[in-house]
PDB file of C-alpha atoms in Angstrom:
ATOM      1  CA  MET A   1       9.324  17.470  -8.154  1.00 36.00           C
ATOM      2  CA  LYS A   2       8.029  19.914  -5.590  1.00 35.00           C
ATOM      3  CA  LEU A   3       4.641  21.459  -6.269  1.00 37.00           C
ATOM      4  CA  SER A   4       3.712  24.522  -4.308  1.00 40.00           C
ATOM      5  CA  SER A   5       2.288  27.959  -4.852  1.00 42.00           C
ATOM      6  CA  THR A   6       0.952  30.793  -2.760  1.00 42.00           C
ATOM      7  CA  PHE A   7      -2.030  33.110  -2.887  1.00 42.00           C
ATOM      8  CA  GLY A   8      -1.826  35.608  -0.038  1.00 41.00           C
ATOM      9  CA  LEU A   9      -1.444  33.532   3.117  1.00 48.00           C
ATOM     10  CA  VAL A  10      -2.961  30.490   1.467  1.00 57.00           C
ATOM     11  CA  ALA A  11      -1.286  27.904  -0.722  1.00 63.00           C
ATOM     12  CA  VAL A  12      -3.031  25.242  -2.765  1.00 62.00           C
ATOM     13  CA  THR A  13      -2.178  22.459  -5.162  1.00 66.00           C
ATOM     14  CA  ALA A  14      -3.890  19.497  -6.776  1.00 67.00           C
ATOM     15  CA  THR A  15      -3.145  16.171  -8.395  1.00 63.00           C
ATOM     16  CA  LEU A  16      -5.219  13.615 -10.267  1.00 61.00           C
ATOM     17  CA  ILE A  17      -4.700   9.879 -10.695  1.00 55.00           C
ATOM     18  CA  SER A  18      -6.665   7.661 -13.050  1.00 46.00           C
ATOM     19  CA  MET A  19      -6.103   3.939 -12.983  1.00 41.00           C
ATOM     20  CA  ALA A  20      -6.605   1.202 -15.539  1.00 36.00           C
ATOM     21  CA  ASN A  21      -4.289  -1.362 -13.937  1.00 33.00           C
ATOM     22  CA  VAL A  22      -2.002  -0.925 -10.956  1.00 33.00           C
ATOM     23  CA  GLY A  23       1.556  -0.547 -12.145  1.00 30.00           C
ATOM     24  CA  SER A  24       4.241   2.023 -12.691  1.00 27.00           C
ATOM     25  CA  ALA A  25       3.342   5.661 -13.193  1.00 28.00           C
ATOM     26  CA  LEU A  26       3.826   7.783 -16.267  1.00 27.00           C
ATOM     27  CA  PRO A  27       3.795  11.477 -15.332  1.00 28.00           C
ATOM     28  CA  THR A  28       1.991  13.699 -17.815  1.00 26.00           C
ATOM     29  CA  ARG A  29       2.858  17.235 -16.813  1.00 25.00           C
ATOM     30  CA  LEU A  30      -0.016  19.687 -17.013  1.00 28.00           C
ATOM     31  CA  GLU A  31       1.584  22.587 -15.180  1.00 29.00           C
ATOM     32  CA  ARG A  32      -0.559  25.696 -14.862  1.00 30.00           C
ATOM     33  CA  ARG A  33       1.782  28.671 -15.130  1.00 30.00           C
ATOM     34  CA  ASP A  34      -0.129  31.091 -12.961  1.00 31.00           C
ATOM     35  CA  PRO A  35       0.372  32.304  -9.369  1.00 29.00           C
ATOM     36  CA  VAL A  36      -2.430  30.212  -7.893  1.00 30.00           C
ATOM     37  CA  THR A  37      -1.718  26.525  -8.379  1.00 34.00           C
ATOM     38  CA  LYS A  38       0.013  23.820 -10.357  1.00 33.00           C
ATOM     39  CA  ILE A  39      -1.303  20.389 -11.214  1.00 38.00           C
ATOM     40  CA  ILE A  40       0.293  17.149 -12.365  1.00 34.00           C
ATOM     41  CA  LYS A  41      -1.678  14.238 -13.761  1.00 36.00           C
ATOM     42  CA  TYR A  42      -0.470  10.690 -13.267  1.00 35.00           C
ATOM     43  CA  VAL A  43      -1.757   7.868 -15.449  1.00 33.00           C
ATOM     44  CA  LEU A  44      -1.159   4.444 -13.929  1.00 33.00           C
ATOM     45  CA  TYR A  45      -0.872   1.437 -16.185  1.00 30.00           C
ATOM     46  CA  GLY A  46       0.274  -2.170 -15.946  1.00 29.00           C
ATOM     47  CA  GLY A  47       3.620  -3.000 -17.507  1.00 27.00           C
ATOM     48  CA  SER A  48       6.033  -0.505 -19.003  1.00 29.00           C
ATOM     49  CA  GLU A  49       9.254  -0.352 -20.961  1.00 29.00           C
ATOM     50  CA  ASN A  50      10.014   2.934 -19.234  1.00 32.00           C
ATOM     51  CA  ASN A  51      12.490   2.264 -16.417  1.00 30.00           C
ATOM     52  CA  GLU A  52      11.933   5.659 -14.838  1.00 31.00           C
ATOM     53  CA  LYS A  53       9.282   5.240 -12.143  1.00 32.00           C
ATOM     54  CA  SER A  54       7.558   8.242 -10.590  1.00 34.00           C
ATOM     55  CA  GLU A  55       5.184   6.368  -8.283  1.00 37.00           C
ATOM     56  CA  HIS A  56       6.598   5.074  -5.012  1.00 37.00           C
ATOM     57  CA  THR A  57       5.359   1.548  -4.280  1.00 36.00           C
ATOM     58  CA  ALA A  58       4.088   1.132  -0.731  1.00 39.00           C
ATOM     59  CA  PRO A  59       3.238  -2.278   0.775  1.00 42.00           C
ATOM     60  CA  GLN A  60      -0.379  -3.328   0.240  1.00 40.00           C
ATOM     61  CA  GLN A  61      -2.469  -3.815   3.369  1.00 41.00           C
ATOM     62  CA  PRO A  62      -5.545  -6.082   3.549  1.00 39.00           C
ATOM     63  CA  VAL A  63      -8.333  -4.261   1.734  1.00 39.00           C
ATOM     64  CA  HIS A  64     -10.760  -4.163   4.646  1.00 41.00           C
ATOM     65  CA  ASP A  65      -8.427  -3.412   7.580  1.00 45.00           C
ATOM     66  CA  TYR A  66     -10.176  -0.066   7.943  1.00 45.00           C
ATOM     67  CA  GLN A  67     -13.462  -1.846   8.768  1.00 48.00           C
ATOM     68  CA  GLN A  68     -12.070  -3.565  11.861  1.00 47.00           C
ATOM     69  CA  THR A  69     -12.504  -0.507  14.069  1.00 49.00           C
ATOM     70  CA  SER A  70     -15.492   1.769  14.546  1.00 51.00           C
ATOM     71  CA  TYR A  71     -15.450   5.036  12.638  1.00 58.00           C
ATOM     72  CA  SER A  72     -17.457   8.241  12.858  1.00 66.00           C
ATOM     73  CA  PRO A  73     -16.833  11.278  10.625  1.00 70.00           C
ATOM     74  CA  GLY A  74     -15.708  14.440  12.386  1.00 80.00           C
ATOM     75  CA  GLN A  75     -17.334  17.863  12.117  1.00 86.00           C
ATOM     76  CA  ASP A  76     -14.891  19.175   9.491  1.00 86.00           C
ATOM     77  CA  GLU A  77     -15.423  16.091   7.341  1.00 81.00           C
ATOM     78  CA  ARG A  78     -19.185  16.386   7.545  1.00 85.00           C
ATOM     79  CA  GLU A  79     -19.158  20.091   6.730  1.00 90.00           C
ATOM     80  CA  MET A  80     -16.803  19.680   3.757  1.00 89.00           C
ATOM     81  CA  LEU A  81     -18.813  16.718   2.478  1.00 89.00           C
ATOM     82  CA  CYS A  82     -22.001  18.753   2.725  1.00 92.00           C
ATOM     83  CA  LEU A  83     -20.465  21.654   0.787  1.00 95.00           C
ATOM     84  CA  VAL A  84     -19.065  19.330  -1.876  1.00 95.00           C
ATOM     85  CA  ASN A  85     -22.344  17.462  -2.305  1.00 94.00           C
ATOM     86  CA  LYS A  86     -24.415  20.635  -2.527  1.00 94.00           C
ATOM     87  CA  GLU A  87     -22.256  21.786  -5.420  1.00 96.00           C
ATOM     88  CA  ARG A  88     -22.303  18.393  -7.124  1.00 96.00           C
ATOM     89  CA  ARG A  89     -26.095  18.192  -6.933  1.00 94.00           C
ATOM     90  CA  LYS A  90     -26.373  21.548  -8.694  1.00 96.00           C
ATOM     91  CA  HIS A  91     -24.735  19.880 -11.678  1.00 97.00           C
ATOM     92  CA  HIS A  92     -26.696  16.621 -11.371  1.00 96.00           C
ATOM     93  CA  LEU A  93     -23.694  14.642 -10.152  1.00 95.00           C
ATOM     94  CA  ARG A  94     -24.027  11.846  -7.621  1.00 92.00           C
ATOM     95  CA  PRO A  95     -23.179  12.832  -4.039  1.00 91.00           C
ATOM     96  CA  LEU A  96     -19.996  11.570  -2.427  1.00 92.00           C
ATOM     97  CA  SER A  97     -19.699   9.707   0.846  1.00 88.00           C
ATOM     98  CA  ILE A  98     -16.870   9.712   3.382  1.00 86.00           C
ATOM     99  CA  HIS A  99     -14.568   6.702   3.152  1.00 86.00           C
ATOM    100  CA  PRO A 100     -12.780   5.777   6.400  1.00 85.00           C
ATOM    101  CA  ALA A 101      -9.652   4.547   4.611  1.00 85.00           C
ATOM    102  CA  MET A 102      -9.370   7.675   2.481  1.00 88.00           C
ATOM    103  CA  THR A 103      -9.755   9.855   5.564  1.00 88.00           C
ATOM    104  CA  ARG A 104      -7.020   7.883   7.308  1.00 89.00           C
ATOM    105  CA  ALA A 105      -4.730   8.371   4.303  1.00 90.00           C
ATOM    106  CA  ALA A 106      -5.570  12.082   4.195  1.00 92.00           C
ATOM    107  CA  HIS A 107      -4.826  12.489   7.903  1.00 92.00           C
ATOM    108  CA  GLU A 108      -1.478  10.718   7.641  1.00 93.00           C
ATOM    109  CA  HIS A 109      -0.520  12.938   4.707  1.00 93.00           C
ATOM    110  CA  SER A 110      -1.568  16.129   6.500  1.00 93.00           C
ATOM    111  CA  GLU A 111       0.537  15.016   9.472  1.00 94.00           C
ATOM    112  CA  TYR A 112       3.514  14.533   7.166  1.00 95.00           C
ATOM    113  CA  GLN A 113       3.094  17.959   5.571  1.00 93.00           C
ATOM    114  CA  SER A 114       2.853  19.493   9.033  1.00 95.00           C
ATOM    115  CA  ARG A 115       6.084  17.789  10.118  1.00 96.00           C
ATOM    116  CA  VAL A 116       8.047  19.026   7.112  1.00 96.00           C
ATOM    117  CA  ARG A 117       6.201  22.382   7.089  1.00 92.00           C
ATOM    118  CA  SER A 118       5.685  22.190   3.342  1.00 89.00           C
ATOM    119  CA  MET A 119       2.880  21.428   0.898  1.00 89.00           C
ATOM    120  CA  THR A 120       3.581  18.314  -1.128  1.00 90.00           C
ATOM    121  CA  HIS A 121       1.745  15.426  -2.776  1.00 90.00           C
ATOM    122  CA  SER A 122       4.660  13.068  -2.110  1.00 89.00           C
ATOM    123  CA  ASP A 123       5.988  11.453   1.064  1.00 91.00           C
ATOM    124  CA  PRO A 124       9.422   9.751   0.823  1.00 91.00           C
ATOM    125  CA  GLN A 125       8.204   6.865   2.985  1.00 91.00           C
ATOM    126  CA  ASN A 126       4.672   6.386   1.646  1.00 90.00           C
ATOM    127  CA  GLY A 127       4.932   7.796  -1.867  1.00 89.00           C
ATOM    128  CA  GLN A 128       2.328   9.688  -3.834  1.00 89.00           C
ATOM    129  CA  LEU A 129      -1.450   9.391  -3.637  1.00 90.00           C
ATOM    130  CA  GLY A 130      -1.813   6.023  -5.375  1.00 89.00           C
ATOM    131  CA  SER A 131       0.742   4.340  -3.123  1.00 90.00           C
ATOM    132  CA  ARG A 132      -0.693   5.953  -0.001  1.00 90.00           C
ATOM    133  CA  LEU A 133      -4.188   4.692  -0.785  1.00 89.00           C
ATOM    134  CA  LYS A 134      -2.947   1.189  -1.549  1.00 87.00           C
ATOM    135  CA  LYS A 135      -0.974   1.145   1.688  1.00 89.00           C
ATOM    136  CA  ILE A 136      -4.056   1.730   3.834  1.00 86.00           C
ATOM    137  CA  GLY A 137      -6.048  -0.829   1.849  1.00 83.00           C
ATOM    138  CA  PHE A 138      -8.246   1.248  -0.441  1.00 83.00           C
ATOM    139  CA  SER A 139      -8.615  -0.582  -3.755  1.00 82.00           C
ATOM    140  CA  PHE A 140      -9.330   2.292  -6.117  1.00 83.00           C
ATOM    141  CA  ALA A 141     -10.351   2.678  -9.742  1.00 85.00           C
ATOM    142  CA  SER A 142      -9.566   6.403  -9.784  1.00 86.00           C
ATOM    143  CA  ALA A 143      -8.268   8.916  -7.261  1.00 89.00           C
ATOM    144  CA  ALA A 144      -7.486  12.612  -6.979  1.00 91.00           C
ATOM    145  CA  GLU A 145      -6.157  14.936  -4.289  1.00 92.00           C
ATOM    146  CA  ASN A 146      -6.393  18.597  -3.301  1.00 92.00           C
ATOM    147  CA  ILE A 147      -4.100  20.051  -0.645  1.00 91.00           C
ATOM    148  CA  ALA A 148      -3.854  23.473   0.955  1.00 91.00           C
ATOM    149  CA  ASN A 149      -1.860  25.353   3.561  1.00 90.00           C
ATOM    150  CA  ALA A 150      -4.390  27.639   5.219  1.00 90.00           C
ATOM    151  CA  PRO A 151      -3.711  28.096   8.962  1.00 88.00           C
ATOM    152  CA  GLY A 152      -6.748  29.279  10.893  1.00 87.00           C
ATOM    153  CA  SER A 153      -9.082  29.025   7.907  1.00 89.00           C
ATOM    154  CA  SER A 154     -12.598  27.658   8.184  1.00 91.00           C
ATOM    155  CA  VAL A 155     -13.815  24.648   6.229  1.00 92.00           C
ATOM    156  CA  LYS A 156     -15.964  26.957   4.099  1.00 94.00           C
ATOM    157  CA  SER A 157     -13.063  29.272   3.219  1.00 92.00           C
ATOM    158  CA  VAL A 158     -10.864  26.339   2.176  1.00 92.00           C
ATOM    159  CA  PHE A 159     -13.736  24.919   0.114  1.00 94.00           C
ATOM    160  CA  ASP A 160     -14.260  28.296  -1.590  1.00 94.00           C
ATOM    161  CA  MET A 161     -10.545  28.567  -2.317  1.00 92.00           C
ATOM    162  CA  TRP A 162     -10.531  25.167  -4.036  1.00 92.00           C
ATOM    163  CA  MET A 163     -13.763  25.911  -5.875  1.00 93.00           C
ATOM    164  CA  ASN A 164     -12.316  29.131  -7.314  1.00 90.00           C
ATOM    165  CA  ASP A 165      -9.369  27.373  -8.950  1.00 89.00           C
ATOM    166  CA  PRO A 166     -10.100  25.199 -12.025  1.00 89.00           C
ATOM    167  CA  PRO A 167      -7.872  22.155 -11.265  1.00 88.00           C
ATOM    168  CA  HIS A 168      -9.238  21.839  -7.719  1.00 90.00           C
ATOM    169  CA  TYR A 169     -12.784  22.424  -8.948  1.00 93.00           C
ATOM    170  CA  GLU A 170     -12.364  19.629 -11.498  1.00 92.00           C
ATOM    171  CA  ASN A 171     -11.323  17.220  -8.742  1.00 92.00           C
ATOM    172  CA  ILE A 172     -14.340  18.174  -6.617  1.00 94.00           C
ATOM    173  CA  MET A 173     -16.701  17.811  -9.581  1.00 95.00           C
ATOM    174  CA  ASP A 174     -15.232  14.626 -11.048  1.00 93.00           C
ATOM    175  CA  PRO A 175     -18.245  12.515 -12.124  1.00 93.00           C
ATOM    176  CA  ASN A 176     -16.259   9.308 -11.563  1.00 90.00           C
ATOM    177  CA  SER A 177     -15.704   9.919  -7.836  1.00 91.00           C
ATOM    178  CA  THR A 178     -17.843   8.227  -5.204  1.00 91.00           C
ATOM    179  CA  TYR A 179     -15.808   8.811  -2.008  1.00 91.00           C
ATOM    180  CA  MET A 180     -14.001  11.594  -0.195  1.00 91.00           C
ATOM    181  CA  GLY A 181     -11.472  11.686   2.636  1.00 91.00           C
ATOM    182  CA  LEU A 182     -10.473  14.885   4.463  1.00 91.00           C
ATOM    183  CA  ALA A 183      -8.023  15.982   7.129  1.00 91.00           C
ATOM    184  CA  CYS A 184      -6.431  19.142   8.496  1.00 91.00           C
ATOM    185  CA  VAL A 185      -3.340  19.160  10.729  1.00 91.00           C
ATOM    186  CA  ASP A 186      -1.870  22.524  11.781  1.00 92.00           C
ATOM    187  CA  GLY A 187      -3.393  24.250   8.763  1.00 90.00           C
ATOM    188  CA  PHE A 188      -2.269  21.620   6.235  1.00 91.00           C
ATOM    189  CA  TRP A 189      -5.374  20.312   4.468  1.00 91.00           C
ATOM    190  CA  THR A 190      -5.632  17.111   2.436  1.00 92.00           C
ATOM    191  CA  GLN A 191      -8.776  16.287   0.449  1.00 93.00           C
ATOM    192  CA  ASP A 192      -8.783  12.925  -1.341  1.00 92.00           C
ATOM    193  CA  PHE A 193     -11.342  11.671  -3.850  1.00 91.00           C
ATOM    194  CA  GLY A 194     -11.796   8.250  -5.367  1.00 88.00           C
ATOM    195  CA  SER A 195     -13.951   5.498  -6.724  1.00 88.00           C
ATOM    196  CA  GLY A 196     -13.568   2.014  -5.311  1.00 82.00           C
ATOM    197  CA  ALA A 197     -12.519  -0.966  -7.411  1.00 76.00           C
ATOM    198  CA  ASP A 198     -13.894  -3.314  -4.742  1.00 63.00           C
ATOM    199  CA  ALA A 199     -17.628  -4.040  -5.067  1.00 47.00           C
ATOM    200  CA  SER A 200     -17.968  -4.653  -1.308  1.00 51.00           C
ATOM    201  CA  ASP A 201     -16.646  -1.277  -0.294  1.00 51.00           C
ATOM    202  CA  ALA A 202     -16.912   0.711   2.929  1.00 51.00           C
ATOM    203  CA  PRO A 203     -20.162   1.874   4.566  1.00 53.00           C
ATOM    204  CA  GLN A 204     -21.683   5.082   3.259  1.00 54.00           C
ATOM    205  CA  TYR A 205     -21.452   8.293   5.291  1.00 58.00           C
ATOM    206  CA  GLU A 206     -23.507  10.988   3.609  1.00 57.00           C
ATOM    207  CA  SER A 207     -24.202  14.433   5.010  1.00 53.00           C
ATOM    208  CA  HIS A 208     -26.758  17.022   3.967  1.00 54.00           C
ATOM    209  CA  ASP A 209     -27.187  19.199   7.053  1.00 60.00           C
ATOM    210  CA  TYR A 210     -23.776  20.430   8.214  1.00 65.00           C
ATOM    211  CA  CYS A 211     -23.326  23.485   6.011  1.00 75.00           C
TER     212      CYS A 211
END
């Protein structure tokens, strides 16, 4: 199912995944019928009598492959993280940190959206968010994603756009999230959130001074 909507020259959409056990996906449709955005929630669970699968299964990579190379957050990542954490602190929520694997997944998905010139949460090769995160080795307990098509927009304007729409705001303010990944390719933005299921997770990259 294609999810897209437009608001002026900007288009945004969001999805949320919560995970009890990795398995097939049951789509619970929570479609907002307004001109700004639509959202679909996917609940993942282990074992199902439902033969209709909505979650593409991508091959699992070793959990810590992303730690084998050096990583430094870029300027856009730091600025978005700063903006997100400032807002979360206002509501007494723990700050997020940048996760290298989530950023890699976000970048690959922004590249895909740029190639097909369309906003989407699904890639025929790599699947939806849960499969994409598993493929790059991020063992997650929960995950969510915001995307946008905003060519030429600043980090702050994209952040404000997401903040002004309830489904995107809920993803940004999710109290369960601990990590964020971000990428923009040719105006196609991907913002991923998650909490790690692995106790020995990636190094912390926090930012307080880039916005």
